[in-house]
């Protein structure tokens, strides 16, 4: 197998840092230390691919290496389709991925097209090459569990039990996010190798030999109000039913199995290997038993809710999958975004991230110092940086994630560019974000669920977001379909700007990092949220809202 890894250092293999930065991000997504299945070009999230196939990947690499500073490469669902003369300030790469005309936007038809080699599923940051491994999701997960603690338990999960599942690329952020908020986590995953991998990399504290043992250990730690994360091998549906039968009432129940995609969700009574085999030999049977398992999984979560646990869907479309197989009240528990993340989006606060293209961790530590010095009063930011520096080894290109708001992003982006210009960092830095951001996504079962004005399914916003980021001169802009919740359920956009220390980059950063989150604030103000309505009236708001 050919191993792809990002180049590091400050030597260019492309004709400019804009192209070089994007090339490094692409290859970084395939680094075996962070990618789920590099051989299949899958970065994370079930089957989220960075390129359509190996030939496309090689062609993209070649195109980026020869791309001029006034050209733009177009990528259609992971396949490069053309290079156009644009202008220096235009994006170097524009992408559209997994988009289908709405009438045809379902998994079965998508799969048919995918098998014909006509499209590819990019999830969110896999398709737009800004995936950075588990840290990318850790802060969002940490923030979610903090909001859960604040809303229901006085600000801490100390002495509280969280039952969840899925230790995959996203899901493995859960144990640290729970324990660092003080709680005890039992995390069920069907794949023994994955649970072991998370143990070795210290993403979980211990691996229990059975669910009974996991519950015993949890009880002990809860009685002492000490945090611990316990990984255990099992199928989520079986394990949740078993916990109900033990009469244990977890304080919080959620899950991050890949329920958005039946083909990745492992049915009860099968090992991951058996599931893979059945998926190939008898896909109809596979889907049937996966559906039966999802039904039991959702019914168990509803029963936990009835017994008084705080239950929420963690962004994998589990409720809709349950609803489709006949669980009428599948939506009786909420989704995490509408419940806990919305107030943050109203102030244009979202998962901002930056990646040291030098490959040198010191570049990130240096930016950590600077961010703490410029946003001194932000206690949560300090807690986060302390946590992530203590608990997290870098994998692939060193990167950092911080949830910054509409004012902070441009300030910090400009400082990073200045640091590159002054030679304080060893090479340029890529500045990007998750697609789960205020203006960037329409996803009625996740980020835009239960909007105040009922605009849950209005997908103009992410399209406007992508167009605006192109007009503002981002280095890469992408528009995607199906991330997080699967085909038919979301439209979302990605954006990256390479801070190479130049004046041109400064202009790109200033425009994009203001416009991108400001559109988010406008989107939430338009939907009637008071926090956002107040912000757009403020003198420092970087856009004029037209009402
Ligand atoms: P992944 O494919 O990397 O990992 C999924 C894990 O679930 C694997 O370890 C697998 O062994 C396990 N699994 C599969 N079926 C199971 C079952 N029935 N019982 C127990 N374990 C099972 O996926 P990921 O990247 O971790 O994403 C998980 C889900 O979260 C996806 O649906 C994804 O779309 C969604 N997601 C959530 C967020 C968020 O912000 N919460 C962000 C992105 C994606």
Coordinates of C-alpha atoms and ligand atoms in Angstrom, one line a residue:
X1 CA 0.0 0.0 0.0
X2 CA 1.3 3.4 -0.9
X3 CA 1.6 5.6 2.2
X4 CA 0.6 9.3 1.9
X5 CA 2.0 11.8 4.4
X6 CA 2.2 15.5 4.3
X7 CA 5.6 17.1 3.5
X8 CA 6.8 19.3 6.4
X9 CA 9.4 22.1 6.6
X10 CA 9.5 25.3 4.6
X11 CA 10.5 24.0 1.2
X12 CA 7.9 24.3 -1.6
X13 CA 7.0 21.5 -3.9
X14 CA 4.3 23.7 -5.5
X15 CA 4.4 27.1 -7.2
X16 CA 3.2 29.0 -4.1
X17 CA 2.3 28.5 -0.5
X18 CA -1.5 28.7 -1.3
X19 CA -1.2 25.5 -3.3
X20 CA 1.5 23.9 -1.1
X21 CA -0.7 24.5 2.0
X22 CA -3.7 22.8 0.4
X23 CA -1.5 19.9 -0.8
X24 CA -0.2 19.4 2.7
X25 CA -3.7 19.4 4.2
X26 CA -4.9 16.8 1.6
X27 CA -2.0 14.5 2.4
X28 CA -2.3 15.0 6.1
X29 CA -5.9 13.7 5.9
X30 CA -4.4 10.4 4.7
X31 CA -1.7 10.1 7.3
X32 CA -2.1 6.6 8.8
X33 CA -1.8 8.1 12.2
X34 CA -5.1 10.0 11.8
X35 CA -7.0 8.5 8.9
X36 CA -9.5 5.8 9.5
X37 CA -8.7 3.8 6.4
X38 CA -6.0 5.5 4.3
X39 CA -6.0 2.6 1.8
X40 CA -9.6 3.4 0.9
X41 CA -8.8 7.1 1.1
X42 CA -11.2 7.4 4.0
X43 CA -10.4 9.9 6.7
X44 CA -13.2 9.4 9.2
X45 CA -17.0 9.2 9.7
X46 CA -18.0 5.9 8.1
X47 CA -16.8 6.4 4.6
X48 CA -15.7 10.1 4.4
X49 CA -13.2 10.2 1.5
X50 CA -10.6 12.9 0.6
X51 CA -10.6 11.9 -3.1
X52 CA -12.8 9.8 -5.4
X53 CA -10.2 7.1 -6.0
X54 CA -6.4 6.6 -6.3
X55 CA -6.2 8.0 -9.8
X56 CA -8.1 11.1 -8.8
X57 CA -5.8 11.5 -5.7
X58 CA -2.7 11.3 -7.9
X59 CA -4.2 13.7 -10.4
X60 CA -5.0 16.2 -7.7
X61 CA -1.5 16.0 -6.3
X62 CA 0.0 16.6 -9.7
X63 CA -2.4 19.5 -10.5
X64 CA -1.6 21.2 -7.2
X65 CA 2.1 20.9 -7.9
X66 CA 1.8 22.6 -11.3
X67 CA -1.0 25.1 -10.5
X68 CA -0.1 28.7 -11.2
X69 CA -0.7 31.5 -8.8
X70 CA -3.6 32.9 -10.9
X71 CA -5.3 29.5 -11.5
X72 CA -8.1 27.6 -9.8
X73 CA -8.5 23.9 -9.7
X74 CA -12.0 22.5 -9.7
X75 CA -12.8 19.3 -7.9
X76 CA -16.1 17.4 -8.4
X77 CA -16.8 14.9 -5.7
X78 CA -13.1 14.1 -5.1
X79 CA -12.1 14.1 -8.8
X80 CA -10.2 17.0 -10.4
X81 CA -12.1 18.2 -13.5
X82 CA -10.4 21.4 -14.7
X83 CA -7.9 24.2 -14.1
X84 CA -9.1 27.7 -14.9
X85 CA -7.3 31.0 -15.3
X86 CA -8.9 33.2 -12.5
X87 CA -6.8 35.8 -10.7
X88 CA -4.3 35.8 -7.8
X89 CA -6.8 36.7 -5.1
X90 CA -9.3 33.9 -6.1
X91 CA -9.4 30.6 -4.4
X92 CA -6.8 28.1 -5.7
X93 CA -9.2 25.2 -5.2
X94 CA -13.0 25.1 -5.4
X95 CA -14.9 21.9 -4.7
X96 CA -18.4 20.5 -4.8
X97 CA -19.0 17.1 -3.3
X98 CA -21.8 14.5 -3.1
X99 CA -24.4 16.9 -4.2
X100 CA -27.5 15.5 -5.8
X101 CA -30.7 17.0 -7.1
X102 CA -33.0 16.8 -4.0
X103 CA -35.5 14.4 -5.6
X104 CA -32.7 11.8 -6.0
X105 CA -30.9 12.6 -2.7
X106 CA -31.0 9.3 -0.9
X107 CA -28.4 6.7 0.1
X108 CA -29.5 4.0 -2.3
X109 CA -29.2 6.2 -5.3
X110 CA -26.0 7.8 -4.1
X111 CA -24.5 4.3 -3.6
X112 CA -25.5 3.4 -7.2
X113 CA -23.7 6.5 -8.5
X114 CA -20.8 5.9 -6.2
X115 CA -20.3 2.4 -7.5
X116 CA -20.4 3.7 -11.0
X117 CA -17.5 6.0 -10.0
X118 CA -19.6 9.2 -10.5
X119 CA -19.5 10.6 -7.0
X120 CA -17.9 10.2 -3.6
X121 CA -19.0 10.8 0.0
X122 CA -16.8 13.5 1.5
X123 CA -18.4 13.6 5.0
X124 CA -17.4 17.1 6.1
X125 CA -13.7 17.9 6.6
X126 CA -12.6 14.8 4.8
X127 CA -13.9 16.1 1.5
X128 CA -12.5 19.6 2.1
X129 CA -9.1 18.3 3.4
X130 CA -9.3 20.0 6.8
X131 CA -9.6 16.9 8.9
X132 CA -7.0 16.8 11.7
X133 CA -7.9 13.7 13.7
X134 CA -9.7 13.5 16.9
X135 CA -8.6 16.9 18.3
X136 CA -10.9 18.5 15.7
X137 CA -13.9 17.1 17.4
X138 CA -12.6 17.1 20.9
X139 CA -13.3 20.7 21.7
X140 CA -16.8 20.6 20.3
X141 CA -17.5 17.4 22.3
X142 CA -15.9 18.9 25.5
X143 CA -18.0 22.0 25.0
X144 CA -21.2 20.0 24.5
X145 CA -20.7 18.0 27.7
X146 CA -19.9 21.2 29.5
X147 CA -23.2 22.7 28.3
X148 CA -24.9 19.4 29.4
X149 CA -23.4 19.8 32.8
X150 CA -24.3 23.5 33.0
X151 CA -27.9 22.9 32.0
X152 CA -28.6 19.8 34.1
X153 CA -26.1 19.3 36.8
X154 CA -24.9 22.7 38.1
X155 CA -21.8 23.0 35.8
X156 CA -20.0 19.7 36.4
X157 CA -20.4 16.0 35.6
X158 CA -18.7 15.0 38.9
X159 CA -20.3 11.9 40.3
X160 CA -22.4 11.5 37.1
X161 CA -22.5 8.5 34.8
X162 CA -22.6 9.0 31.0
X163 CA -23.4 6.0 28.9
X164 CA -22.4 6.3 25.2
X165 CA -21.1 4.3 22.3
X166 CA -18.8 4.6 19.3
X167 CA -15.0 5.0 19.7
X168 CA -14.4 5.9 16.1
X169 CA -12.6 8.9 14.7
X170 CA -15.2 11.3 16.1
X171 CA -16.6 9.2 18.9
X172 CA -13.3 8.7 20.6
X173 CA -13.4 12.4 21.7
X174 CA -16.2 11.5 24.1
X175 CA -14.2 9.8 26.9
X176 CA -11.8 12.7 27.4
X177 CA -14.6 15.2 27.0
X178 CA -16.6 13.5 29.7
X179 CA -13.8 12.9 32.2
X180 CA -12.4 16.4 31.8
X181 CA -15.9 17.7 32.7
X182 CA -15.6 15.5 35.8
X183 CA -17.8 12.6 34.8
X184 CA -17.6 8.8 34.6
X185 CA -18.0 7.4 31.0
X186 CA -18.9 3.9 29.9
X187 CA -18.3 3.8 26.1
X188 CA -19.4 0.8 24.1
X189 CA -17.8 -0.1 20.8
X190 CA -18.4 -3.3 18.8
X191 CA -14.8 -3.5 17.5
X192 CA -12.3 -4.9 20.0
X193 CA -9.3 -3.6 18.0
X194 CA -10.7 -0.1 18.2
X195 CA -11.3 -0.3 22.0
X196 CA -7.7 -1.5 22.4
X197 CA -6.4 1.2 20.1
X198 CA -8.1 3.8 22.2
X199 CA -6.6 2.3 25.3
X200 CA -3.1 2.3 23.9
X201 CA -3.4 5.9 22.8
X202 CA -4.9 6.9 26.3
X203 CA -8.2 8.0 24.8
X204 CA -9.9 5.8 27.4
X205 CA -8.6 5.1 30.9
X206 CA -9.3 1.4 31.1
X207 CA -10.9 -1.4 29.1
X208 CA -13.4 -3.5 31.0
X209 CA -13.6 -7.2 30.2
X210 CA -17.5 -7.1 30.2
X211 CA -20.3 -4.7 30.6
X212 CA -21.0 -6.0 34.1
X213 CA -17.4 -5.1 35.0
X214 CA -17.7 -1.7 33.4
X215 CA -20.8 -1.0 35.5
X216 CA -19.1 -2.1 38.7
X217 CA -16.1 0.1 38.1
X218 CA -18.4 3.0 37.2
X219 CA -20.3 2.6 40.5
X220 CA -17.1 2.7 42.5
X221 CA -15.8 5.9 40.8
X222 CA -19.2 7.6 41.0
X223 CA -19.4 6.9 44.7
X224 CA -16.0 8.7 45.1
X225 CA -17.0 11.4 42.5
X226 CA -13.9 10.7 40.6
X227 CA -13.7 10.8 36.8
X228 CA -12.9 7.7 34.7
X229 CA -13.5 6.5 31.2
X230 CA -14.2 2.8 30.6
X231 CA -14.2 1.3 27.2
X232 CA -16.0 -2.0 26.6
X233 CA -16.6 -4.2 23.6
X234 CA -20.2 -4.7 22.7
X235 CA -23.0 -3.7 20.4
X236 CA -24.7 -0.5 21.5
X237 CA -28.2 -1.9 21.2
X238 CA -27.4 -5.0 23.3
X239 CA -25.4 -3.0 25.8
X240 CA -28.1 -0.3 26.3
X241 CA -30.8 -3.0 26.8
X242 CA -28.5 -4.8 29.3
X243 CA -27.9 -1.6 31.3
X244 CA -31.7 -1.1 31.5
X245 CA -32.1 -4.7 32.7
X246 CA -29.5 -4.1 35.5
X247 CA -31.8 -1.2 36.6
X248 CA -28.9 1.3 36.4
X249 CA -30.0 4.8 35.5
X250 CA -27.2 6.7 33.8
X251 CA -27.4 10.5 34.2
X252 CA -26.7 11.0 30.5
X253 CA -27.2 8.7 27.5
X254 CA -26.1 9.4 24.0
X255 CA -24.2 7.6 21.2
X256 CA -21.8 8.1 18.3
X257 CA -22.1 4.9 16.3
X258 CA -22.2 5.6 12.5
X259 CA -26.0 5.3 12.4
X260 CA -26.2 7.8 9.6
X261 CA -25.0 5.1 7.3
X262 CA -26.6 1.6 7.6
X263 CA -23.7 0.0 5.8
X264 CA -21.2 1.2 8.5
X265 CA -23.5 0.5 11.5
X266 CA -22.7 -3.0 12.8
X267 CA -25.8 -5.1 13.5
X268 CA -26.3 -7.1 16.7
X269 CA -24.8 -10.6 16.9
X270 CA -22.2 -9.8 14.2
X271 CA -18.5 -8.9 14.7
X272 CA -17.2 -6.1 12.5
X273 CA -15.6 -8.7 10.2
X274 CA -18.7 -10.7 9.9
X275 CA -20.7 -7.6 9.2
X276 CA -18.3 -6.5 6.4
X277 CA -18.6 -10.0 4.9
X278 CA -22.4 -10.0 5.0
X279 CA -22.4 -6.5 3.6
X280 CA -20.6 -7.8 0.5
X281 CA -22.4 -11.2 0.1
X282 CA -26.0 -10.2 1.2
X283 CA -26.4 -6.4 1.4
X284 CA -30.2 -6.7 1.7
X285 CA -30.0 -9.0 4.7
X286 CA -27.3 -6.7 6.2
X287 CA -29.6 -3.7 6.0
X288 CA -32.5 -5.6 7.4
X289 CA -30.7 -6.7 10.6
X290 CA -29.0 -3.3 10.9
X291 CA -32.4 -1.7 10.9
X292 CA -33.7 -4.2 13.5
X293 CA -30.7 -3.3 15.7
X294 CA -31.1 0.4 15.3
X295 CA -34.8 0.0 16.3
X296 CA -33.8 -1.7 19.5
X297 CA -31.0 0.9 20.1
X298 CA -33.5 3.8 19.8
X299 CA -36.1 2.1 21.9
X300 CA -33.6 1.6 24.6
X301 CA -32.6 5.3 24.5
X302 CA -36.3 6.2 24.8
X303 CA -36.7 4.0 27.8
X304 CA -33.7 5.7 29.5
X305 CA -35.4 9.0 28.9
X306 CA -38.6 7.7 30.5
X307 CA -36.6 6.6 33.5
X308 CA -35.2 10.1 33.9
X309 CA -31.8 10.1 32.1
X310 CA -30.8 13.1 30.0
X311 CA -30.8 11.6 26.5
X312 CA -29.7 13.3 23.3
X313 CA -28.8 12.3 19.7
X314 CA -25.2 13.2 19.1
X315 CA -25.3 14.1 15.4
X316 CA -25.5 10.7 13.7
X317 CA -29.1 10.8 12.5
X318 CA -30.0 7.9 14.9
X319 CA -33.5 9.2 15.6
X320 CA -34.4 9.5 11.9
X321 CA -33.1 6.0 11.2
X322 CA -35.2 4.8 14.1
X323 CA -38.2 6.7 12.9
X324 CA -37.8 5.2 9.4
X325 CA -38.0 1.7 10.9
X326 CA -41.2 2.5 12.8
X327 CA -40.2 4.0 16.1
X328 CA -43.0 6.6 16.2
X329 CA -41.6 8.7 19.1
X330 CA -37.9 8.5 18.0
X331 CA -37.7 12.3 18.1
X332 CA -38.9 12.5 21.7
X333 CA -35.3 13.2 22.7
X334 CA -33.5 16.2 21.3
X335 CA -30.4 16.6 19.1
X336 CA -27.2 18.0 20.7
X337 CA -26.9 21.0 18.4
X338 CA -30.3 22.6 18.9
X339 CA -30.1 21.8 22.6
X340 CA -26.6 22.8 23.5
X341 CA -24.7 24.4 20.6
X342 CA -27.2 26.9 19.2
X343 CA -26.4 29.8 21.7
X344 CA -22.8 29.6 20.6
X345 CA -23.7 29.8 16.9
X346 CA -25.9 32.8 17.6
X347 CA -22.7 34.7 18.5
X348 CA -20.8 33.4 15.5
X349 CA -18.8 31.1 17.8
X350 CA -17.6 27.9 16.1
X351 CA -14.8 25.4 15.6
X352 CA -12.0 27.5 14.3
X353 CA -8.8 25.6 13.7
X354 CA -5.3 26.2 12.5
X355 CA -2.6 23.7 11.3
X356 CA 1.2 24.2 11.3
X357 CA 2.4 23.4 7.8
X358 CA 5.9 23.3 9.1
X359 CA 5.0 20.0 10.9
X360 CA 6.7 21.5 14.0
X361 CA 4.7 21.3 17.3
X362 CA 6.6 24.3 18.6
X363 CA 4.7 26.5 16.0
X364 CA 1.4 25.4 17.7
X365 CA 2.7 25.9 21.2
X366 CA 3.8 29.4 20.2
X367 CA 0.3 30.2 18.8
X368 CA -1.2 28.8 22.1
X369 CA 0.8 31.3 24.1
X370 CA -0.3 34.1 21.8
X371 CA -4.0 33.2 21.8
X372 CA -4.0 33.1 25.6
X373 CA -2.3 36.5 25.8
X374 CA -4.7 38.2 23.5
X375 CA -7.9 36.7 24.9
X376 CA -6.7 36.9 28.5
X377 CA -10.2 37.1 30.1
X378 CA -11.5 33.9 28.5
X379 CA -11.3 31.3 31.3
X380 CA -12.8 28.5 29.1
X381 CA -10.2 29.1 26.5
X382 CA -7.4 28.7 29.1
X383 CA -9.0 25.6 30.5
X384 CA -9.2 24.2 27.0
X385 CA -5.6 24.9 26.1
X386 CA -4.4 23.5 29.4
X387 CA -6.4 20.3 28.8
X388 CA -5.4 19.8 25.2
X389 CA -1.7 20.5 25.8
X390 CA -1.7 18.0 28.7
X391 CA -3.8 15.3 27.2
X392 CA -3.2 15.4 23.5
X393 CA -0.2 14.3 21.5
X394 CA -0.1 15.7 18.0
X395 CA -0.8 13.3 15.1
X396 CA -0.1 14.3 11.6
X397 CA 0.5 18.0 11.1
X398 CA 0.3 19.7 14.5
X399 CA -3.0 21.6 14.8
X400 CA -5.1 23.4 17.3
X401 CA -8.9 23.9 17.6
X402 CA -10.5 26.8 19.5
X403 CA -14.1 27.9 19.4
X404 CA -13.7 31.6 18.5
X405 CA -16.5 34.1 17.9
X406 CA -17.2 36.4 15.0
X407 CA -14.8 39.1 16.4
X408 CA -12.0 36.9 17.6
X409 CA -11.4 34.9 14.4
X410 CA -10.1 37.7 12.2
X411 CA -8.0 39.2 15.0
X412 CA -6.3 35.9 15.6
X413 CA -5.9 35.0 11.9
X414 CA -4.2 38.3 11.2
X415 CA -1.8 37.8 14.1
X416 CA -0.9 34.3 12.8
X417 CA -0.2 35.8 9.4
X418 CA 2.0 38.5 11.0
X419 CA 3.9 35.8 13.0
X420 CA 4.6 34.0 9.7
X421 CA 5.7 37.2 8.1
X422 CA 8.1 38.0 10.9
X423 CA 9.6 34.5 10.8
X424 CA 8.3 33.7 14.3
X425 CA 6.8 30.5 12.9
X426 CA 8.8 28.0 10.9
X427 CA 6.4 27.9 7.9
X428 CA 2.9 29.2 6.9
X429 CA -0.2 28.1 8.7
X430 CA -3.5 26.8 7.3
X431 CA -6.6 28.4 9.0
X432 CA -9.8 26.5 8.6
X433 CA -12.9 25.3 10.4
X434 CA -15.3 22.4 10.7
X435 CA -18.4 22.5 8.5
X436 CA -20.5 22.4 11.7
X437 CA -20.5 26.2 12.0
X438 CA -23.1 28.9 12.2
X439 CA -23.7 29.8 8.5
X440 CA -22.0 26.7 7.1
X441 CA -24.6 24.1 7.5
X442 CA -28.3 23.3 6.9
X443 CA -29.0 20.0 8.7
X444 CA -32.6 19.7 10.1
X445 CA -31.8 16.7 12.3
X446 CA -28.7 18.4 13.7
X447 CA -27.4 21.9 13.6
X448 CA -30.6 23.5 12.3
X449 CA -33.1 21.3 14.1
X450 CA -36.1 23.2 15.6
X451 CA -35.1 26.6 14.4
X452 CA -37.2 29.4 15.9
X453 CA -38.7 30.4 12.5
X454 CA -39.0 26.9 11.1
X455 CA -36.2 27.4 8.6
X456 CA -34.6 24.1 9.5
X457 CA -34.4 22.7 5.9
X458 CA -33.6 26.0 4.2
X459 CA -30.2 25.3 2.5
X460 CA -29.6 28.8 1.0
X461 CA -27.3 29.7 3.9
X462 CA -24.5 27.2 3.3
X463 CA -24.6 27.9 -0.4
X464 CA -24.4 31.7 0.3
X465 CA -21.7 31.0 2.8
X466 CA -19.6 29.2 0.1
X467 CA -20.2 31.8 -2.5
X468 CA -19.3 34.6 0.0
X469 CA -16.1 32.9 1.0
X470 CA -15.1 32.6 -2.7
X471 CA -15.8 36.3 -3.2
X472 CA -13.8 37.1 -0.1
X473 CA -10.7 35.3 -1.4
X474 CA -10.5 32.1 0.6
X475 CA -7.7 29.7 -0.5
X476 CA -10.2 26.7 -0.7
X477 CA -13.9 26.7 -0.7
X478 CA -16.1 23.5 -0.8
X479 CA -19.8 22.8 -0.9
X480 CA -21.0 19.4 0.3
X481 CA -24.0 17.2 0.9
X482 CA -24.7 14.6 3.6
X483 CA -22.0 15.2 6.2
X484 CA -22.6 13.9 9.7
X485 CA -26.2 12.8 9.1
X486 CA -26.0 11.2 5.7
X487 CA -27.2 11.7 2.1
X488 CA -30.5 13.6 1.9
X489 CA -30.1 15.3 5.3
X490 CA -27.5 18.1 5.1
X491 CA -25.8 20.7 2.9
X492 CA -22.7 22.3 4.3
X493 CA -19.6 24.2 3.3
X494 CA -15.9 24.2 4.1
X495 CA -13.3 26.9 3.9
X496 CA -9.6 27.3 4.3
X497 CA -7.2 30.2 4.1
X498 CA -3.4 29.7 4.0
X499 CA -1.7 32.4 6.1
X500 CA 1.7 32.6 4.3
X501 CA 2.7 36.0 5.7
X502 CA 2.0 37.9 2.5
X503 CA -0.1 41.0 2.2
X504 CA -2.4 39.2 -0.1
X505 CA -3.0 36.5 2.6
X506 CA -3.6 39.2 5.2
X507 CA -6.4 40.6 2.9
X508 CA -7.8 37.1 2.3
X509 CA -7.8 36.4 6.1
X510 CA -9.3 39.7 7.1
X511 CA -12.2 39.3 4.6
X512 CA -12.9 35.6 5.0
X513 CA -12.6 35.4 8.8
X514 CA -15.0 38.3 9.2
X515 CA -17.5 37.4 6.5
X516 CA -17.7 33.7 7.3
X517 CA -18.9 33.9 11.0
X518 CA -20.7 37.2 10.4
X519 CA -23.0 35.5 7.9
X520 CA -23.7 32.9 10.7
X521 CA -24.8 35.7 13.1
X522 CA -27.0 37.1 10.3
X523 CA -28.5 33.7 9.7
X524 CA -29.5 33.3 13.4
X525 CA -30.7 36.9 13.6
X526 CA -32.8 36.3 10.6
X527 CA -34.3 33.3 12.3
X528 CA -35.3 35.4 15.3
X529 CA -32.6 34.7 17.9
X530 CA -32.2 37.6 20.3
X531 CA -28.4 37.2 21.0
X532 CA -27.7 37.3 17.2
X533 CA -30.2 40.2 16.7
X534 CA -28.3 42.3 19.3
X535 CA -24.9 41.5 17.8
X536 CA -25.8 42.6 14.3
X537 CA -26.8 46.0 15.7
X538 CA -23.4 46.5 17.4
X539 CA -21.0 49.0 16.0
X540 CA -18.2 46.4 15.7
X541 CA -20.2 43.9 13.6
X542 CA -18.2 43.6 10.4
X543 CA -21.2 43.5 8.0
X544 CA -24.3 45.5 7.4
X545 CA -27.4 43.4 8.1
X546 CA -30.2 44.4 5.7
X547 CA -33.5 43.8 7.4
Ligands
LIG1 P1 -16.3 6.0 12.6 O1 -16.9 5.3 11.4 O2 -14.9 6.4 12.6 O3 -16.5 5.1 13.9 C1 -17.7 4.4 14.3 C2 -17.4 3.5 15.5 O4 -18.7 2.9 15.8 C3 -16.5 2.4 15.1 O5 -15.5 2.3 16.0 C4 -17.4 1.1 15.1 O6 -16.7 0.0 15.5 C5 -18.5 1.5 16.0 N1 -19.8 0.8 15.8 C6 -20.4 0.6 14.6 N2 -21.6 0.1 14.8 C7 -21.7 -0.1 16.2 C8 -22.8 -0.6 17.0 N3 -23.9 -1.1 16.5 N4 -22.5 -0.6 18.3 C9 -21.4 -0.2 18.9 N5 -20.4 0.3 18.1 C10 -20.6 0.4 16.8 O7 -17.3 7.2 12.8 P2 -17.0 8.6 13.6 O8 -16.2 9.5 12.8 O9 -16.6 8.3 15.0 O10 -18.5 9.2 13.6 C11 -19.6 8.6 14.3 C12 -20.9 9.2 14.0 O11 -20.9 10.6 14.5 C13 -21.2 9.3 12.5 O12 -22.5 9.1 12.3 C14 -20.8 10.7 12.1 O13 -21.5 11.2 11.0 C15 -21.3 11.4 13.4 N6 -20.6 12.7 13.6 C16 -20.9 13.4 14.7 C17 -20.3 14.7 14.9 C18 -20.5 15.5 16.1 O14 -20.2 16.6 16.1 N7 -21.1 14.9 17.1 C19 -19.4 15.1 14.0 C20 -19.1 14.4 12.8 C21 -19.7 13.2 12.7

